[in-house]
mmCIF file of C-alpha atoms in Angstrom:
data_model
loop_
_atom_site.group_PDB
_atom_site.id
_atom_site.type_symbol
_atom_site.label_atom_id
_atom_site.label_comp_id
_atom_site.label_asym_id
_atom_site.label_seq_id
_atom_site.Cartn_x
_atom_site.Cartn_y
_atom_site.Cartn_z
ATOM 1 C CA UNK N 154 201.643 -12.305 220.204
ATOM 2 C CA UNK N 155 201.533 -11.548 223.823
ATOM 3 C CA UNK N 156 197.892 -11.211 223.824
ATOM 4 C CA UNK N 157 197.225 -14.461 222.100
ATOM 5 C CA UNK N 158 199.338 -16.271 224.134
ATOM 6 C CA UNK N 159 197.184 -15.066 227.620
ATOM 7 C CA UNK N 160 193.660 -15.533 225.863
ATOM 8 C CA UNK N 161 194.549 -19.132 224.549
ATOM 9 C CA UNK N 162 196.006 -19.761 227.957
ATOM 10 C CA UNK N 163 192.743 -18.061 229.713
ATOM 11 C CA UNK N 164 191.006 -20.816 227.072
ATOM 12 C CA UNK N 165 192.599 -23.634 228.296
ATOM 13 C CA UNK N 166 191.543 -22.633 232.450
ATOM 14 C CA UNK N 167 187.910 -22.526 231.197
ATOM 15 C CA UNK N 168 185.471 -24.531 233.790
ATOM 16 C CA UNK N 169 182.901 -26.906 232.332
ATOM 17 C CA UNK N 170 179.190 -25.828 232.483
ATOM 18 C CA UNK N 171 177.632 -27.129 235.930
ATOM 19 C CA UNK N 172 175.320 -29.544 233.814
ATOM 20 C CA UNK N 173 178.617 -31.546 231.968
ATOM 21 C CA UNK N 174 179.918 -33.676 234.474
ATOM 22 C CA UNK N 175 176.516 -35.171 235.277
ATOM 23 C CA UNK N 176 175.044 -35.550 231.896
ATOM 24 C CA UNK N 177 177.805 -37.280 230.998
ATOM 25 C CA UNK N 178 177.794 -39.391 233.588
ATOM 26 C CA UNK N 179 174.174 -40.064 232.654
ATOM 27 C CA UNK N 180 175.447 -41.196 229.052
ATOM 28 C CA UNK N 181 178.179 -43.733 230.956
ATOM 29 C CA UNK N 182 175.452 -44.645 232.572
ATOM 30 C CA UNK N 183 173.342 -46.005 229.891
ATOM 31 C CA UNK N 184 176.103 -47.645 228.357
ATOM 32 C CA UNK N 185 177.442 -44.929 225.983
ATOM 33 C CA UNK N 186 181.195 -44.349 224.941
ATOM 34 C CA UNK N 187 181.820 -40.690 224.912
ATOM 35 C CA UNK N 188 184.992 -39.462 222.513
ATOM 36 C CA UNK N 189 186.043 -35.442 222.841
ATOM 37 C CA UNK N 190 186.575 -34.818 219.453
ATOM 38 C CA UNK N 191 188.215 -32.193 218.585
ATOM 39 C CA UNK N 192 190.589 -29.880 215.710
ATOM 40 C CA UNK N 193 192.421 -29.385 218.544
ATOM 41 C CA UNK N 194 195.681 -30.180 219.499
ATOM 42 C CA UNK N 195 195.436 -33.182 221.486
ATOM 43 C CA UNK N 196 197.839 -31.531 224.842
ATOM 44 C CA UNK N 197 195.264 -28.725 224.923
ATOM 45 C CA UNK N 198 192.341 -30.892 224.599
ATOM 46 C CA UNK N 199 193.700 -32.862 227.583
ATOM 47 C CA UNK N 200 194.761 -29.895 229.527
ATOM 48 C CA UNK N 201 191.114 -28.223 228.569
ATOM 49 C CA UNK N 202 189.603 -31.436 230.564
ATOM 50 C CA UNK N 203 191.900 -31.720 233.086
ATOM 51 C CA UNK N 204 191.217 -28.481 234.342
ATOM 52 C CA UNK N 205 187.423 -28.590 233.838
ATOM 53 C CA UNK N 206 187.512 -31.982 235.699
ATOM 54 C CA UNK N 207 186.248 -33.939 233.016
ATOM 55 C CA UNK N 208 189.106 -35.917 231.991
ATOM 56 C CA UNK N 209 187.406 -39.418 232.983
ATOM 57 C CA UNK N 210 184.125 -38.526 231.657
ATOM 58 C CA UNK N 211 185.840 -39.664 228.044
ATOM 59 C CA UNK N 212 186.948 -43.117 227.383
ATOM 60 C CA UNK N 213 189.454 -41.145 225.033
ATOM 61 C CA UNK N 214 190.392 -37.798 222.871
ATOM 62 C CA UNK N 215 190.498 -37.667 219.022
ATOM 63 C CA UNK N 216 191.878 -34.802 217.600
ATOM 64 C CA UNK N 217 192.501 -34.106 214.098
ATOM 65 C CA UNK N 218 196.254 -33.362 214.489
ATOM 66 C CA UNK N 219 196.796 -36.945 214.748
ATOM 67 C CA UNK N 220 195.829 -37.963 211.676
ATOM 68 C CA UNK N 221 198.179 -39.588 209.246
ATOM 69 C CA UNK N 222 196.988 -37.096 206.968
ATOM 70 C CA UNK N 223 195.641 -34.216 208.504
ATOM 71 C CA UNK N 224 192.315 -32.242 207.770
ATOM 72 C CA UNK N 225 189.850 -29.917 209.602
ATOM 73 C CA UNK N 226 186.426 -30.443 210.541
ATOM 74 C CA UNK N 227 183.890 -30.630 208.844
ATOM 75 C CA UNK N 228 186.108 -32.407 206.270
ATOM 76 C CA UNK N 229 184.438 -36.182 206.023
ATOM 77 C CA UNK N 230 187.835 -37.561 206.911
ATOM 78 C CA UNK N 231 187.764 -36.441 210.348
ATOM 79 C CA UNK N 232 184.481 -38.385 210.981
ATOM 80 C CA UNK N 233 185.854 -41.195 209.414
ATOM 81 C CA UNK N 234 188.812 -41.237 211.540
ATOM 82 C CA UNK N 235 186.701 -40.939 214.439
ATOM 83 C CA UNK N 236 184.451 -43.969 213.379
ATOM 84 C CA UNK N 237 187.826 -46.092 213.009
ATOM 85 C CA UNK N 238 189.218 -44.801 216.366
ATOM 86 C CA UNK N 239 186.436 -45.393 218.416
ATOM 87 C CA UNK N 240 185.336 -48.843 216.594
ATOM 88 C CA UNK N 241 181.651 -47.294 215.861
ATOM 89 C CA UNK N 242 179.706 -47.175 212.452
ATOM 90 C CA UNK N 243 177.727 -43.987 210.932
ATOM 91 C CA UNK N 244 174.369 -46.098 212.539
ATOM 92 C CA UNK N 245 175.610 -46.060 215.734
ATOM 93 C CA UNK N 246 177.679 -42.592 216.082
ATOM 94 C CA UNK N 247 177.067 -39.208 217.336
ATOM 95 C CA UNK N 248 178.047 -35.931 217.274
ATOM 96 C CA UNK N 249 177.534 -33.019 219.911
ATOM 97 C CA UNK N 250 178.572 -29.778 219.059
ATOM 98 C CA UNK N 251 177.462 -26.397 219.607
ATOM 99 C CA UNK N 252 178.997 -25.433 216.414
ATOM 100 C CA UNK N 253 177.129 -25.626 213.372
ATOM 101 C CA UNK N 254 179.038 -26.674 210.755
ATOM 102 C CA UNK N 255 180.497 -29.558 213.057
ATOM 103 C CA UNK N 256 176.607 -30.910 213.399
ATOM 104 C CA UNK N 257 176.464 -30.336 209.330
ATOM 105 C CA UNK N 258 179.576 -32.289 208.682
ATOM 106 C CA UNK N 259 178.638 -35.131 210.794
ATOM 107 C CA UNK N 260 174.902 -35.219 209.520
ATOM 108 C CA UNK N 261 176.265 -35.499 205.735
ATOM 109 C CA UNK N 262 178.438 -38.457 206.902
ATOM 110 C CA UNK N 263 175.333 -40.483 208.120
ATOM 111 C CA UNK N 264 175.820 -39.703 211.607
ATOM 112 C CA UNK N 265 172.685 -38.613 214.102
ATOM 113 C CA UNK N 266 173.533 -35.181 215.961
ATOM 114 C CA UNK N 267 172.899 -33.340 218.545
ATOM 115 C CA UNK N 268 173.338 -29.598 218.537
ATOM 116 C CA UNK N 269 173.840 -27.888 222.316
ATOM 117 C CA UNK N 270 172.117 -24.934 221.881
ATOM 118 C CA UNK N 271 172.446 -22.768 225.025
ATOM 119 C CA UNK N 272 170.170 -20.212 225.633
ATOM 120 C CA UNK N 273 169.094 -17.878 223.136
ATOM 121 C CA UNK N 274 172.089 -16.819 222.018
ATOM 122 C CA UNK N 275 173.282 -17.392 220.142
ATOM 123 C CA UNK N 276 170.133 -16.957 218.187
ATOM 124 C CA UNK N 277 171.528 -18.235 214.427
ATOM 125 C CA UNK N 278 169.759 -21.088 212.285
ATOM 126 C CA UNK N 279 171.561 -24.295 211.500
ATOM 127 C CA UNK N 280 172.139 -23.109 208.132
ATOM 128 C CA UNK N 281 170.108 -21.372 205.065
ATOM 129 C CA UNK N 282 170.120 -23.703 202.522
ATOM 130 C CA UNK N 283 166.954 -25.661 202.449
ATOM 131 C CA UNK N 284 168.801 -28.962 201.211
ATOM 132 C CA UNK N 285 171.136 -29.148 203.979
ATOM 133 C CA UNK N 286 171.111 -31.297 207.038
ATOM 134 C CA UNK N 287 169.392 -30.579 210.305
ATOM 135 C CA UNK N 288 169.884 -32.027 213.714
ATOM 136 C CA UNK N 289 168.671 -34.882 214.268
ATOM 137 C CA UNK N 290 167.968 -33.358 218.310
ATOM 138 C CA UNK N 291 168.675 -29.804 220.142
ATOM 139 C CA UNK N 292 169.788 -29.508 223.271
ATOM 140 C CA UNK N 293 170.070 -27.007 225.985
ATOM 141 C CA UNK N 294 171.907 -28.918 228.735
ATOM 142 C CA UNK N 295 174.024 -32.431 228.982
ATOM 143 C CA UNK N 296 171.482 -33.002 231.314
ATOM 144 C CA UNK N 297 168.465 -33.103 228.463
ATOM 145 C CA UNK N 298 170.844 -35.246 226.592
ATOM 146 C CA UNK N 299 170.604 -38.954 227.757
ATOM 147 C CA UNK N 300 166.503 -38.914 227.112
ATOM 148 C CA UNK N 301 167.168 -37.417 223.855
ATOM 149 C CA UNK N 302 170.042 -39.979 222.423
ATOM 150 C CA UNK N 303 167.456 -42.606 224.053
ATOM 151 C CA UNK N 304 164.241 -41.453 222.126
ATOM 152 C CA UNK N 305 166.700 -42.322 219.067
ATOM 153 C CA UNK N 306 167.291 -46.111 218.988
ATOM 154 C CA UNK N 307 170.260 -47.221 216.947
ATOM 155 C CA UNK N 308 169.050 -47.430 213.092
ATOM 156 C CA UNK N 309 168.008 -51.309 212.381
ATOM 157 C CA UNK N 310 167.510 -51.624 215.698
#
């Protein structure tokens, strides 16, 4: 208990990539609201942030713990309880993740996705089932992420 008490500590002290803070900024700057979103508890989300310095890069944190009813990613309620949250519609919503079946939970809800793929590893597929959903863009940096969002106009549009 000891051990996973220091390591989820350590977690919480983790610094933000160097490319974060200004690729989000980027985002603000073309008029997009950025949610962390998270199954999370929301004090650790905020401490996460706080310590990486990113705290005002979000207009606010959902995490799944609030919920009335309470459900994990990639459970469609979560998504949904984003959309209500943050006042946005499936046409209008994404989802960044570097976890895969985040970016398959929000792609079978109708939203567009973008999956932060650092480097090459890890070096895993999206997911082996032809059927399933793909992203709709990958990423390597924050930084790449403002052109790509923009080369995808909201749907109707």
């Amino acid at each position: 208990e000891e051990e996973r008490e220091r390591l989820c500590g350590a977690y919480l002290l983790l610094p933000a990539f160097a490319d974060c803070k200004p690729g989000l900024d980027q985002l603000a700057a073309a008029n997009h609201r950025c949610y962390a979103f998270s199954n999370g508890t929301s004090s650790d989300v905020r401490c996460l942030l706080a310590n990486a310095e990113l705290s005002g890069s979000f207009v606010d944190t959902v995490v799944v713990d609030d919920m009335p009813s309470p459900v994990f990613k990639p459970h469609a309620a979560t998504y949904a309880y984003l959309m209500e949250r943050a006042g946005s519609s499936e046409e209008d919503t994404w989802l960044v993740s570097s976890n895969p079946f985040d970016i398959l939970g929000a792609a079978a809800c109708g939203w567009r996705t973008a999956w932060m793929k650092r480097g090459e590893r890890p070096n895993y597929v999206m997911d082996p089932w032809a059927d399933s959903p793909v992203p709709t863009v990958v990423v390597s940096s924050f930084l790449e992420l403002a052109d790509a969002v923009a080369s995808h106009p909201p749907r109707g549009a």
